[in-house]
């Protein structure tokens, strides 16, 4: 083989190798940003509606009743069962310590996300069959992300649920973390898990199809990696 033929053969290979290196570099930059995309998304109900919709206008009016710097976002804990003054006192005493709970994997405490000037309050029902605790969270603070890049609200709800469980069981009451905070926290957690499971399932199905089409144990990786690179790059650009 002549020297000229060898040079012609090496040139396309060098170009292909350069393209691969560039793609890996781009993915290394935009990939982490794609993971932060959920932190800048607006998932409230009015975001999915036209600006002229009645529900959107109602949400705008409701927002005017809240302060510009913060707004109260109640997260409720419901205790059900036969209650006594002793059980109410025990729950009230425990709820006074909830603000000091540390969120898993971070140095942040629940008190960091309480609405300014608001306190955790506990109310007994008139029929003595339930106790309701109100944890007023700061709506602006819980919309941010923690130091571990996880959203605040689901972590707060998970921490409350884990902390309250042994207390409720010890006094024979069932408990539920509910209210706007509990509902949205569980929704965020559920859809976050669903997104991961759906992505892994999709990758598995596509990989099987590509293996059958290309009939190669290696060749199928190339189009799959191309899709992942394109997805992470597009997500990173959208985040910016």
PDB file of C-alpha atoms in Angstrom:
ATOM      1  CA  UNK A   1       0.000   0.000   0.000  1.00  0.00           C
ATOM      2  CA  UNK A   2       1.410   3.368  -0.977  1.00  0.00           C
ATOM      3  CA  UNK A   3       2.094   6.209   1.442  1.00  0.00           C
ATOM      4  CA  UNK A   4      -0.590   8.305  -0.243  1.00  0.00           C
ATOM      5  CA  UNK A   5      -3.207   5.570   0.331  1.00  0.00           C
ATOM      6  CA  UNK A   6      -2.271   5.300   4.006  1.00  0.00           C
ATOM      7  CA  UNK A   7      -2.658   9.052   4.436  1.00  0.00           C
ATOM      8  CA  UNK A   8      -6.073   8.981   2.765  1.00  0.00           C
ATOM      9  CA  UNK A   9      -7.155   6.178   5.096  1.00  0.00           C
ATOM     10  CA  UNK A  10      -5.943   7.933   8.229  1.00  0.00           C
ATOM     11  CA  UNK A  11      -7.603  11.251   7.430  1.00  0.00           C
ATOM     12  CA  UNK A  12     -11.258  10.052   7.721  1.00  0.00           C
ATOM     13  CA  UNK A  13     -10.351   8.127  10.891  1.00  0.00           C
ATOM     14  CA  UNK A  14      -8.773  11.223  12.428  1.00  0.00           C
ATOM     15  CA  UNK A  15     -11.837  13.310  11.575  1.00  0.00           C
ATOM     16  CA  UNK A  16     -14.175  10.690  13.071  1.00  0.00           C
ATOM     17  CA  UNK A  17     -12.054  10.490  16.225  1.00  0.00           C
ATOM     18  CA  UNK A  18     -12.073  14.279  16.524  1.00  0.00           C
ATOM     19  CA  UNK A  19     -15.882  14.359  16.207  1.00  0.00           C
ATOM     20  CA  UNK A  20     -16.213  11.747  18.966  1.00  0.00           C
ATOM     21  CA  UNK A  21     -13.888  13.697  21.267  1.00  0.00           C
ATOM     22  CA  UNK A  22     -15.792  16.931  20.616  1.00  0.00           C
ATOM     23  CA  UNK A  23     -19.119  15.243  21.384  1.00  0.00           C
ATOM     24  CA  UNK A  24     -17.773  13.820  24.632  1.00  0.00           C
ATOM     25  CA  UNK A  25     -16.522  17.288  25.565  1.00  0.00           C
ATOM     26  CA  UNK A  26     -19.857  18.937  24.769  1.00  0.00           C
ATOM     27  CA  UNK A  27     -21.740  16.271  26.720  1.00  0.00           C
ATOM     28  CA  UNK A  28     -19.389  16.718  29.670  1.00  0.00           C
ATOM     29  CA  UNK A  29     -20.299  20.407  29.754  1.00  0.00           C
ATOM     30  CA  UNK A  30     -24.045  20.254  29.112  1.00  0.00           C
ATOM     31  CA  UNK A  31     -24.798  16.901  30.788  1.00  0.00           C
ATOM     32  CA  UNK A  32     -24.665  18.238  34.378  1.00  0.00           C
ATOM     33  CA  UNK A  33     -26.787  21.229  33.338  1.00  0.00           C
ATOM     34  CA  UNK A  34     -29.445  18.872  31.965  1.00  0.00           C
ATOM     35  CA  UNK A  35     -29.722  17.348  35.448  1.00  0.00           C
ATOM     36  CA  UNK A  36     -30.541  20.805  36.847  1.00  0.00           C
ATOM     37  CA  UNK A  37     -33.256  21.520  34.286  1.00  0.00           C
ATOM     38  CA  UNK A  38     -36.062  20.567  36.685  1.00  0.00           C
ATOM     39  CA  UNK A  39     -34.939  23.267  39.136  1.00  0.00           C
ATOM     40  CA  UNK A  40     -35.897  26.052  36.701  1.00  0.00           C
ATOM     41  CA  UNK A  41     -39.130  24.538  35.417  1.00  0.00           C
ATOM     42  CA  UNK A  42     -42.488  26.057  36.322  1.00  0.00           C
ATOM     43  CA  UNK A  43     -44.872  23.224  37.133  1.00  0.00           C
ATOM     44  CA  UNK A  44     -47.721  25.108  38.780  1.00  0.00           C
ATOM     45  CA  UNK A  45     -51.148  24.676  37.248  1.00  0.00           C
ATOM     46  CA  UNK A  46     -51.323  28.153  35.701  1.00  0.00           C
ATOM     47  CA  UNK A  47     -48.095  27.539  33.755  1.00  0.00           C
ATOM     48  CA  UNK A  48     -49.910  25.052  31.523  1.00  0.00           C
ATOM     49  CA  UNK A  49     -52.791  27.414  30.752  1.00  0.00           C
ATOM     50  CA  UNK A  50     -53.109  30.413  28.416  1.00  0.00           C
ATOM     51  CA  UNK A  51     -52.494  33.791  30.051  1.00  0.00           C
ATOM     52  CA  UNK A  52     -56.092  34.789  29.317  1.00  0.00           C
ATOM     53  CA  UNK A  53     -57.629  31.713  30.979  1.00  0.00           C
ATOM     54  CA  UNK A  54     -59.864  32.330  33.999  1.00  0.00           C
ATOM     55  CA  UNK A  55     -57.805  29.952  36.150  1.00  0.00           C
ATOM     56  CA  UNK A  56     -54.626  31.877  35.296  1.00  0.00           C
ATOM     57  CA  UNK A  57     -56.273  35.199  36.175  1.00  0.00           C
ATOM     58  CA  UNK A  58     -57.514  33.729  39.461  1.00  0.00           C
ATOM     59  CA  UNK A  59     -53.991  32.531  40.310  1.00  0.00           C
ATOM     60  CA  UNK A  60     -52.634  36.019  39.604  1.00  0.00           C
ATOM     61  CA  UNK A  61     -55.236  37.567  41.908  1.00  0.00           C
ATOM     62  CA  UNK A  62     -54.447  35.067  44.679  1.00  0.00           C
ATOM     63  CA  UNK A  63     -50.751  35.923  44.370  1.00  0.00           C
ATOM     64  CA  UNK A  64     -51.513  39.567  45.166  1.00  0.00           C
ATOM     65  CA  UNK A  65     -52.688  38.566  48.661  1.00  0.00           C
ATOM     66  CA  UNK A  66     -49.242  37.190  49.476  1.00  0.00           C
ATOM     67  CA  UNK A  67     -46.132  39.149  50.281  1.00  0.00           C
ATOM     68  CA  UNK A  68     -43.643  39.841  47.538  1.00  0.00           C
ATOM     69  CA  UNK A  69     -40.781  38.246  49.428  1.00  0.00           C
ATOM     70  CA  UNK A  70     -42.567  35.118  50.664  1.00  0.00           C
ATOM     71  CA  UNK A  71     -45.911  33.406  50.867  1.00  0.00           C
ATOM     72  CA  UNK A  72     -47.290  30.809  53.227  1.00  0.00           C
ATOM     73  CA  UNK A  73     -47.404  27.274  51.813  1.00  0.00           C
ATOM     74  CA  UNK A  74     -49.044  25.058  54.464  1.00  0.00           C
ATOM     75  CA  UNK A  75     -47.961  21.468  54.935  1.00  0.00           C
ATOM     76  CA  UNK A  76     -50.335  19.602  57.230  1.00  0.00           C
ATOM     77  CA  UNK A  77     -49.861  16.518  59.380  1.00  0.00           C
ATOM     78  CA  UNK A  78     -53.094  14.752  60.294  1.00  0.00           C
ATOM     79  CA  UNK A  79     -53.216  12.362  63.244  1.00  0.00           C
ATOM     80  CA  UNK A  80     -56.297  10.132  63.390  1.00  0.00           C
ATOM     81  CA  UNK A  81     -57.525   8.029  66.279  1.00  0.00           C
ATOM     82  CA  UNK A  82     -58.826   8.465  69.793  1.00  0.00           C
ATOM     83  CA  UNK A  83     -57.002  11.412  71.302  1.00  0.00           C
ATOM     84  CA  UNK A  84     -56.614  12.560  74.880  1.00  0.00           C
ATOM     85  CA  UNK A  85     -55.084  15.641  76.488  1.00  0.00           C
ATOM     86  CA  UNK A  86     -51.965  13.532  77.040  1.00  0.00           C
ATOM     87  CA  UNK A  87     -51.620  12.566  73.361  1.00  0.00           C
ATOM     88  CA  UNK A  88     -52.230  16.166  72.315  1.00  0.00           C
ATOM     89  CA  UNK A  89     -49.529  17.359  74.710  1.00  0.00           C
ATOM     90  CA  UNK A  90     -47.110  14.727  73.379  1.00  0.00           C
ATOM     91  CA  UNK A  91     -47.727  15.710  69.755  1.00  0.00           C
ATOM     92  CA  UNK A  92     -47.543  19.413  70.558  1.00  0.00           C
ATOM     93  CA  UNK A  93     -44.224  18.920  72.349  1.00  0.00           C
ATOM     94  CA  UNK A  94     -42.800  16.899  69.482  1.00  0.00           C
ATOM     95  CA  UNK A  95     -43.925  19.342  66.800  1.00  0.00           C
ATOM     96  CA  UNK A  96     -41.988  22.084  68.557  1.00  0.00           C
ATOM     97  CA  UNK A  97     -38.802  20.159  67.690  1.00  0.00           C
ATOM     98  CA  UNK A  98     -39.627  19.583  64.008  1.00  0.00           C
ATOM     99  CA  UNK A  99     -37.947  22.801  62.882  1.00  0.00           C
ATOM    100  CA  UNK A 100     -34.589  21.386  63.964  1.00  0.00           C
ATOM    101  CA  UNK A 101     -34.818  18.332  61.701  1.00  0.00           C
ATOM    102  CA  UNK A 102     -31.999  18.140  59.154  1.00  0.00           C
ATOM    103  CA  UNK A 103     -32.812  17.173  55.582  1.00  0.00           C
ATOM    104  CA  UNK A 104     -31.069  14.006  54.462  1.00  0.00           C
ATOM    105  CA  UNK A 105     -27.703  14.563  52.799  1.00  0.00           C
ATOM    106  CA  UNK A 106     -27.580  18.295  53.543  1.00  0.00           C
ATOM    107  CA  UNK A 107     -26.949  20.732  56.364  1.00  0.00           C
ATOM    108  CA  UNK A 108     -30.320  22.441  55.800  1.00  0.00           C
ATOM    109  CA  UNK A 109     -33.013  22.299  58.460  1.00  0.00           C
ATOM    110  CA  UNK A 110     -36.780  22.516  58.130  1.00  0.00           C
ATOM    111  CA  UNK A 111     -36.656  25.795  60.048  1.00  0.00           C
ATOM    112  CA  UNK A 112     -34.732  27.258  57.096  1.00  0.00           C
ATOM    113  CA  UNK A 113     -37.865  26.901  54.968  1.00  0.00           C
ATOM    114  CA  UNK A 114     -40.539  28.089  57.400  1.00  0.00           C
ATOM    115  CA  UNK A 115     -42.510  31.195  56.453  1.00  0.00           C
ATOM    116  CA  UNK A 116     -41.131  34.299  58.212  1.00  0.00           C
ATOM    117  CA  UNK A 117     -43.034  35.196  61.353  1.00  0.00           C
ATOM    118  CA  UNK A 118     -45.032  31.953  61.309  1.00  0.00           C
ATOM    119  CA  UNK A 119     -45.000  29.152  63.873  1.00  0.00           C
ATOM    120  CA  UNK A 120     -45.856  25.466  63.773  1.00  0.00           C
ATOM    121  CA  UNK A 121     -49.293  25.095  65.344  1.00  0.00           C
ATOM    122  CA  UNK A 122     -51.284  22.072  66.522  1.00  0.00           C
ATOM    123  CA  UNK A 123     -55.103  21.890  66.687  1.00  0.00           C
ATOM    124  CA  UNK A 124     -57.297  19.183  68.252  1.00  0.00           C
ATOM    125  CA  UNK A 125     -60.616  18.294  66.645  1.00  0.00           C
ATOM    126  CA  UNK A 126     -63.824  18.970  68.553  1.00  0.00           C
ATOM    127  CA  UNK A 127     -64.834  15.305  68.551  1.00  0.00           C
ATOM    128  CA  UNK A 128     -61.460  14.169  69.911  1.00  0.00           C
ATOM    129  CA  UNK A 129     -60.771  11.858  66.971  1.00  0.00           C
ATOM    130  CA  UNK A 130     -58.033  13.805  65.200  1.00  0.00           C
ATOM    131  CA  UNK A 131     -55.209  16.269  65.673  1.00  0.00           C
ATOM    132  CA  UNK A 132     -53.978  18.580  62.929  1.00  0.00           C
ATOM    133  CA  UNK A 133     -50.513  20.134  62.821  1.00  0.00           C
ATOM    134  CA  UNK A 134     -49.788  23.010  60.458  1.00  0.00           C
ATOM    135  CA  UNK A 135     -46.236  23.606  59.220  1.00  0.00           C
ATOM    136  CA  UNK A 136     -46.225  26.937  57.329  1.00  0.00           C
ATOM    137  CA  UNK A 137     -43.493  26.709  54.703  1.00  0.00           C
ATOM    138  CA  UNK A 138     -42.116  29.631  52.733  1.00  0.00           C
ATOM    139  CA  UNK A 139     -43.366  29.114  49.181  1.00  0.00           C
ATOM    140  CA  UNK A 140     -40.354  30.843  47.629  1.00  0.00           C
ATOM    141  CA  UNK A 141     -37.800  28.960  49.719  1.00  0.00           C
ATOM    142  CA  UNK A 142     -39.201  25.506  48.932  1.00  0.00           C
ATOM    143  CA  UNK A 143     -39.140  26.199  45.197  1.00  0.00           C
ATOM    144  CA  UNK A 144     -35.337  26.118  45.232  1.00  0.00           C
ATOM    145  CA  UNK A 145     -32.926  23.185  45.221  1.00  0.00           C
ATOM    146  CA  UNK A 146     -30.781  21.865  48.044  1.00  0.00           C
ATOM    147  CA  UNK A 147     -27.001  21.555  48.084  1.00  0.00           C
ATOM    148  CA  UNK A 148     -27.373  17.974  46.789  1.00  0.00           C
ATOM    149  CA  UNK A 149     -29.353  19.270  43.762  1.00  0.00           C
ATOM    150  CA  UNK A 150     -32.620  17.754  45.029  1.00  0.00           C
ATOM    151  CA  UNK A 151     -35.823  19.841  45.217  1.00  0.00           C
ATOM    152  CA  UNK A 152     -36.642  21.111  48.689  1.00  0.00           C
ATOM    153  CA  UNK A 153     -40.325  20.205  49.052  1.00  0.00           C
ATOM    154  CA  UNK A 154     -40.113  16.409  48.485  1.00  0.00           C
ATOM    155  CA  UNK A 155     -37.193  16.214  50.915  1.00  0.00           C
ATOM    156  CA  UNK A 156     -39.099  18.179  53.563  1.00  0.00           C
ATOM    157  CA  UNK A 157     -42.139  15.906  53.188  1.00  0.00           C
ATOM    158  CA  UNK A 158     -40.001  12.752  53.350  1.00  0.00           C
ATOM    159  CA  UNK A 159     -38.204  14.019  56.463  1.00  0.00           C
ATOM    160  CA  UNK A 160     -41.478  14.881  58.197  1.00  0.00           C
ATOM    161  CA  UNK A 161     -43.000  11.514  57.338  1.00  0.00           C
ATOM    162  CA  UNK A 162     -39.994   9.586  58.653  1.00  0.00           C
ATOM    163  CA  UNK A 163     -39.856  11.646  61.848  1.00  0.00           C
ATOM    164  CA  UNK A 164     -43.564  11.510  62.673  1.00  0.00           C
ATOM    165  CA  UNK A 165     -44.063   7.787  62.038  1.00  0.00           C
ATOM    166  CA  UNK A 166     -42.556   6.407  65.302  1.00  0.00           C
ATOM    167  CA  UNK A 167     -44.215   9.151  67.348  1.00  0.00           C
ATOM    168  CA  UNK A 168     -47.676   8.410  65.943  1.00  0.00           C
ATOM    169  CA  UNK A 169     -47.238   4.649  66.309  1.00  0.00           C
ATOM    170  CA  UNK A 170     -46.111   5.017  69.918  1.00  0.00           C
ATOM    171  CA  UNK A 171     -49.368   6.744  70.893  1.00  0.00           C
ATOM    172  CA  UNK A 172     -51.586   4.575  68.679  1.00  0.00           C
ATOM    173  CA  UNK A 173     -52.510   7.122  66.005  1.00  0.00           C
ATOM    174  CA  UNK A 174     -52.375   6.926  62.226  1.00  0.00           C
ATOM    175  CA  UNK A 175     -50.734   9.854  60.492  1.00  0.00           C
ATOM    176  CA  UNK A 176     -50.757  11.514  57.074  1.00  0.00           C
ATOM    177  CA  UNK A 177     -48.579  14.284  55.644  1.00  0.00           C
ATOM    178  CA  UNK A 178     -51.079  16.215  53.553  1.00  0.00           C
ATOM    179  CA  UNK A 179     -52.171  19.696  52.588  1.00  0.00           C
ATOM    180  CA  UNK A 180     -50.701  21.570  49.594  1.00  0.00           C
ATOM    181  CA  UNK A 181     -47.148  20.779  50.693  1.00  0.00           C
ATOM    182  CA  UNK A 182     -47.733  17.065  51.216  1.00  0.00           C
ATOM    183  CA  UNK A 183     -49.658  16.694  47.961  1.00  0.00           C
ATOM    184  CA  UNK A 184     -47.116  18.477  45.746  1.00  0.00           C
ATOM    185  CA  UNK A 185     -44.170  16.887  47.539  1.00  0.00           C
ATOM    186  CA  UNK A 186     -45.490  13.401  46.802  1.00  0.00           C
ATOM    187  CA  UNK A 187     -46.283  14.358  43.204  1.00  0.00           C
ATOM    188  CA  UNK A 188     -42.737  15.621  42.627  1.00  0.00           C
ATOM    189  CA  UNK A 189     -41.293  12.430  44.115  1.00  0.00           C
ATOM    190  CA  UNK A 190     -43.596  10.191  42.086  1.00  0.00           C
ATOM    191  CA  UNK A 191     -42.926  11.905  38.775  1.00  0.00           C
ATOM    192  CA  UNK A 192     -39.195  12.052  39.454  1.00  0.00           C
ATOM    193  CA  UNK A 193     -39.122   8.270  39.936  1.00  0.00           C
ATOM    194  CA  UNK A 194     -41.392   7.796  36.926  1.00  0.00           C
ATOM    195  CA  UNK A 195     -39.082   9.829  34.700  1.00  0.00           C
ATOM    196  CA  UNK A 196     -36.058   7.724  35.697  1.00  0.00           C
ATOM    197  CA  UNK A 197     -37.904   4.425  35.292  1.00  0.00           C
ATOM    198  CA  UNK A 198     -39.370   5.499  31.964  1.00  0.00           C
ATOM    199  CA  UNK A 199     -35.963   6.557  30.656  1.00  0.00           C
ATOM    200  CA  UNK A 200     -34.309   3.275  31.682  1.00  0.00           C
ATOM    201  CA  UNK A 201     -37.153   1.228  30.199  1.00  0.00           C
ATOM    202  CA  UNK A 202     -36.977   3.183  26.947  1.00  0.00           C
ATOM    203  CA  UNK A 203     -33.216   2.705  26.737  1.00  0.00           C
ATOM    204  CA  UNK A 204     -33.622  -1.031  27.302  1.00  0.00           C
ATOM    205  CA  UNK A 205     -36.273  -1.427  24.606  1.00  0.00           C
ATOM    206  CA  UNK A 206     -34.321   0.682  22.103  1.00  0.00           C
ATOM    207  CA  UNK A 207     -31.135  -1.277  22.844  1.00  0.00           C
ATOM    208  CA  UNK A 208     -32.882  -4.595  22.140  1.00  0.00           C
ATOM    209  CA  UNK A 209     -34.313  -3.270  18.864  1.00  0.00           C
ATOM    210  CA  UNK A 210     -30.916  -1.937  17.773  1.00  0.00           C
ATOM    211  CA  UNK A 211     -29.212  -5.245  18.575  1.00  0.00           C
ATOM    212  CA  UNK A 212     -31.765  -7.100  16.450  1.00  0.00           C
ATOM    213  CA  UNK A 213     -31.436  -4.598  13.590  1.00  0.00           C
ATOM    214  CA  UNK A 214     -27.639  -4.299  13.494  1.00  0.00           C
ATOM    215  CA  UNK A 215     -26.983  -7.920  14.554  1.00  0.00           C
ATOM    216  CA  UNK A 216     -23.896  -6.811  16.396  1.00  0.00           C
ATOM    217  CA  UNK A 217     -23.070  -6.775  20.110  1.00  0.00           C
ATOM    218  CA  UNK A 218     -21.188  -3.461  19.728  1.00  0.00           C
ATOM    219  CA  UNK A 219     -22.531  -1.478  16.774  1.00  0.00           C
ATOM    220  CA  UNK A 220     -25.873  -0.700  18.488  1.00  0.00           C
ATOM    221  CA  UNK A 221     -24.075   1.404  21.104  1.00  0.00           C
ATOM    222  CA  UNK A 222     -23.194   4.111  18.563  1.00  0.00           C
ATOM    223  CA  UNK A 223     -26.742   5.353  17.724  1.00  0.00           C
ATOM    224  CA  UNK A 224     -27.776   4.969  21.372  1.00  0.00           C
ATOM    225  CA  UNK A 225     -24.883   7.122  22.565  1.00  0.00           C
ATOM    226  CA  UNK A 226     -25.648   9.644  19.835  1.00  0.00           C
ATOM    227  CA  UNK A 227     -29.212   9.962  21.131  1.00  0.00           C
ATOM    228  CA  UNK A 228     -28.046  10.361  24.737  1.00  0.00           C
ATOM    229  CA  UNK A 229     -25.476  12.983  23.733  1.00  0.00           C
ATOM    230  CA  UNK A 230     -28.103  14.918  21.779  1.00  0.00           C
ATOM    231  CA  UNK A 231     -30.612  14.718  24.661  1.00  0.00           C
ATOM    232  CA  UNK A 232     -28.165  15.936  27.307  1.00  0.00           C
ATOM    233  CA  UNK A 233     -26.850  18.704  25.060  1.00  0.00           C
ATOM    234  CA  UNK A 234     -30.343  19.936  24.186  1.00  0.00           C
ATOM    235  CA  UNK A 235     -31.369  19.863  27.858  1.00  0.00           C
ATOM    236  CA  UNK A 236     -28.250  21.789  28.867  1.00  0.00           C
ATOM    237  CA  UNK A 237     -28.884  24.454  26.230  1.00  0.00           C
ATOM    238  CA  UNK A 238     -32.501  24.818  27.392  1.00  0.00           C
ATOM    239  CA  UNK A 239     -31.273  25.215  30.989  1.00  0.00           C
ATOM    240  CA  UNK A 240     -28.980  28.053  29.937  1.00  0.00           C
TER     241      UNK A 240
END
